[in-house]
Amino acid sequence: MEFLNDFYVPVIVGICLCAGYIIKKWVKDVDNKYIPTVCAILGVILAAWINWPTVTPEVILGGMVSGLASTGLHQLFTQFIEKNA
């Protein structure tokens, strides 16, 4: 799993974290189980945009890893806050 650190893009993680939070809090029609998928797709789109016109499998993987990392980061913060509250 450590090799995935090479594909982590902090800017994409931050954008996907904010987008996932907005979807969770403000869009009531979206089930929570779809948020990781939305973040992964958004991450791929952002990675392709950042690296345009050179879109490679590594770029796509970086977008997916970063998008999904944002959901994990959200869960980490949520559990940390609930534990300390």
PDB file of C-alpha atoms in Angstrom:
ATOM      1  CA  MET A   1       0.000   0.000   0.000  1.00  0.00           C
ATOM      2  CA  GLU A   2       2.928   2.353   0.506  1.00  0.00           C
ATOM      3  CA  PHE A   3       3.470   2.696  -3.252  1.00  0.00           C
ATOM      4  CA  LEU A   4       0.155   4.579  -3.412  1.00  0.00           C
ATOM      5  CA  ASN A   5       1.831   7.503  -1.635  1.00  0.00           C
ATOM      6  CA  ASP A   6       3.497   8.306  -4.963  1.00  0.00           C
ATOM      7  CA  PHE A   7       0.067   8.966  -6.469  1.00  0.00           C
ATOM      8  CA  TYR A   8      -1.305  11.189  -3.706  1.00  0.00           C
ATOM      9  CA  VAL A   9      -2.014  14.782  -4.878  1.00  0.00           C
ATOM     10  CA  PRO A  10      -2.796  17.109  -1.937  1.00  0.00           C
ATOM     11  CA  VAL A  11      -4.669  19.683  -4.057  1.00  0.00           C
ATOM     12  CA  ILE A  12      -7.042  17.015  -5.365  1.00  0.00           C
ATOM     13  CA  VAL A  13      -7.526  15.606  -1.862  1.00  0.00           C
ATOM     14  CA  GLY A  14      -8.475  19.042  -0.578  1.00  0.00           C
ATOM     15  CA  ILE A  15     -10.924  19.782  -3.379  1.00  0.00           C
ATOM     16  CA  CYS A  16     -12.543  16.341  -3.120  1.00  0.00           C
ATOM     17  CA  LEU A  17     -12.740  16.638   0.678  1.00  0.00           C
ATOM     18  CA  CYS A  18     -14.633  19.926   0.352  1.00  0.00           C
ATOM     19  CA  ALA A  19     -16.872  18.592  -2.439  1.00  0.00           C
ATOM     20  CA  GLY A  20     -17.678  15.444  -0.433  1.00  0.00           C
ATOM     21  CA  TYR A  21     -18.497  17.525   2.625  1.00  0.00           C
ATOM     22  CA  ILE A  22     -20.806  19.777   0.615  1.00  0.00           C
ATOM     23  CA  ILE A  23     -22.560  16.783  -0.923  1.00  0.00           C
ATOM     24  CA  LYS A  24     -22.976  15.123   2.485  1.00  0.00           C
ATOM     25  CA  LYS A  25     -24.321  18.214   4.253  1.00  0.00           C
ATOM     26  CA  TRP A  26     -26.310  20.022   1.567  1.00  0.00           C
ATOM     27  CA  VAL A  27     -27.468  17.518  -1.063  1.00  0.00           C
ATOM     28  CA  LYS A  28     -30.006  15.352   0.739  1.00  0.00           C
ATOM     29  CA  ASP A  29     -30.932  13.234  -2.320  1.00  0.00           C
ATOM     30  CA  VAL A  30     -27.453  11.635  -2.508  1.00  0.00           C
ATOM     31  CA  ASP A  31     -26.984   8.506  -0.402  1.00  0.00           C
ATOM     32  CA  ASN A  32     -23.720   8.477   1.608  1.00  0.00           C
ATOM     33  CA  LYS A  33     -22.596   5.283  -0.102  1.00  0.00           C
ATOM     34  CA  TYR A  34     -22.174   7.202  -3.382  1.00  0.00           C
ATOM     35  CA  ILE A  35     -19.899   9.924  -1.998  1.00  0.00           C
ATOM     36  CA  PRO A  36     -16.637   7.911  -2.372  1.00  0.00           C
ATOM     37  CA  THR A  37     -17.545   7.171  -5.986  1.00  0.00           C
ATOM     38  CA  VAL A  38     -18.277  10.836  -6.660  1.00  0.00           C
ATOM     39  CA  CYS A  39     -14.962  11.819  -5.046  1.00  0.00           C
ATOM     40  CA  ALA A  40     -13.033   9.224  -7.065  1.00  0.00           C
ATOM     41  CA  ILE A  41     -14.585  10.432 -10.329  1.00  0.00           C
ATOM     42  CA  LEU A  42     -14.002  14.076  -9.396  1.00  0.00           C
ATOM     43  CA  GLY A  43     -10.395  13.195  -8.533  1.00  0.00           C
ATOM     44  CA  VAL A  44      -9.853  11.631 -11.966  1.00  0.00           C
ATOM     45  CA  ILE A  45     -11.388  14.664 -13.684  1.00  0.00           C
ATOM     46  CA  LEU A  46      -9.198  17.056 -11.683  1.00  0.00           C
ATOM     47  CA  ALA A  47      -6.054  14.990 -12.279  1.00  0.00           C
ATOM     48  CA  ALA A  48      -6.761  14.884 -16.013  1.00  0.00           C
ATOM     49  CA  TRP A  49      -7.339  18.652 -16.024  1.00  0.00           C
ATOM     50  CA  ILE A  50      -4.135  19.347 -14.070  1.00  0.00           C
ATOM     51  CA  ASN A  51      -2.029  17.096 -16.327  1.00  0.00           C
ATOM     52  CA  TRP A  52      -3.735  17.937 -19.647  1.00  0.00           C
ATOM     53  CA  PRO A  53      -2.887  16.940 -22.401  1.00  0.00           C
ATOM     54  CA  THR A  54      -0.799  14.091 -20.965  1.00  0.00           C
ATOM     55  CA  VAL A  55      -3.368  11.767 -19.410  1.00  0.00           C
ATOM     56  CA  THR A  56      -1.767   8.444 -18.529  1.00  0.00           C
ATOM     57  CA  PRO A  57      -2.890   5.522 -16.377  1.00  0.00           C
ATOM     58  CA  GLU A  58      -0.699   6.955 -13.597  1.00  0.00           C
ATOM     59  CA  VAL A  59      -2.583  10.251 -13.766  1.00  0.00           C
ATOM     60  CA  ILE A  60      -5.918   8.419 -13.566  1.00  0.00           C
ATOM     61  CA  LEU A  61      -4.708   6.342 -10.610  1.00  0.00           C
ATOM     62  CA  GLY A  62      -3.431   9.473  -8.884  1.00  0.00           C
ATOM     63  CA  GLY A  63      -6.837  11.087  -9.253  1.00  0.00           C
ATOM     64  CA  MET A  64      -8.647   8.041  -7.926  1.00  0.00           C
ATOM     65  CA  VAL A  65      -6.276   7.582  -4.977  1.00  0.00           C
ATOM     66  CA  SER A  66      -6.522  11.260  -4.076  1.00  0.00           C
ATOM     67  CA  GLY A  67     -10.309  11.331  -4.376  1.00  0.00           C
ATOM     68  CA  LEU A  68     -10.721   8.232  -2.237  1.00  0.00           C
ATOM     69  CA  ALA A  69      -8.123   9.493   0.252  1.00  0.00           C
ATOM     70  CA  SER A  70     -10.351  12.499   0.847  1.00  0.00           C
ATOM     71  CA  THR A  71     -13.167  10.240   2.070  1.00  0.00           C
ATOM     72  CA  GLY A  72     -10.758   8.434   4.379  1.00  0.00           C
ATOM     73  CA  LEU A  73      -9.472  11.756   5.687  1.00  0.00           C
ATOM     74  CA  HIS A  74     -13.042  12.877   6.366  1.00  0.00           C
ATOM     75  CA  GLN A  75     -13.706   9.687   8.349  1.00  0.00           C
ATOM     76  CA  LEU A  76     -10.465  10.154  10.289  1.00  0.00           C
ATOM     77  CA  PHE A  77     -11.475  13.697  11.296  1.00  0.00           C
ATOM     78  CA  THR A  78     -15.031  12.612  12.126  1.00  0.00           C
ATOM     79  CA  GLN A  79     -13.907   9.773  14.386  1.00  0.00           C
ATOM     80  CA  PHE A  80     -11.254  11.949  16.025  1.00  0.00           C
ATOM     81  CA  ILE A  81     -13.767  14.702  16.772  1.00  0.00           C
ATOM     82  CA  GLU A  82     -16.425  12.286  18.067  1.00  0.00           C
ATOM     83  CA  LYS A  83     -13.885  10.538  20.294  1.00  0.00           C
ATOM     84  CA  ASN A  84     -12.719  13.834  21.813  1.00  0.00           C
ATOM     85  CA  ALA A  85     -16.199  15.355  22.166  1.00  0.00           C
TER      86      ALA A  85
END
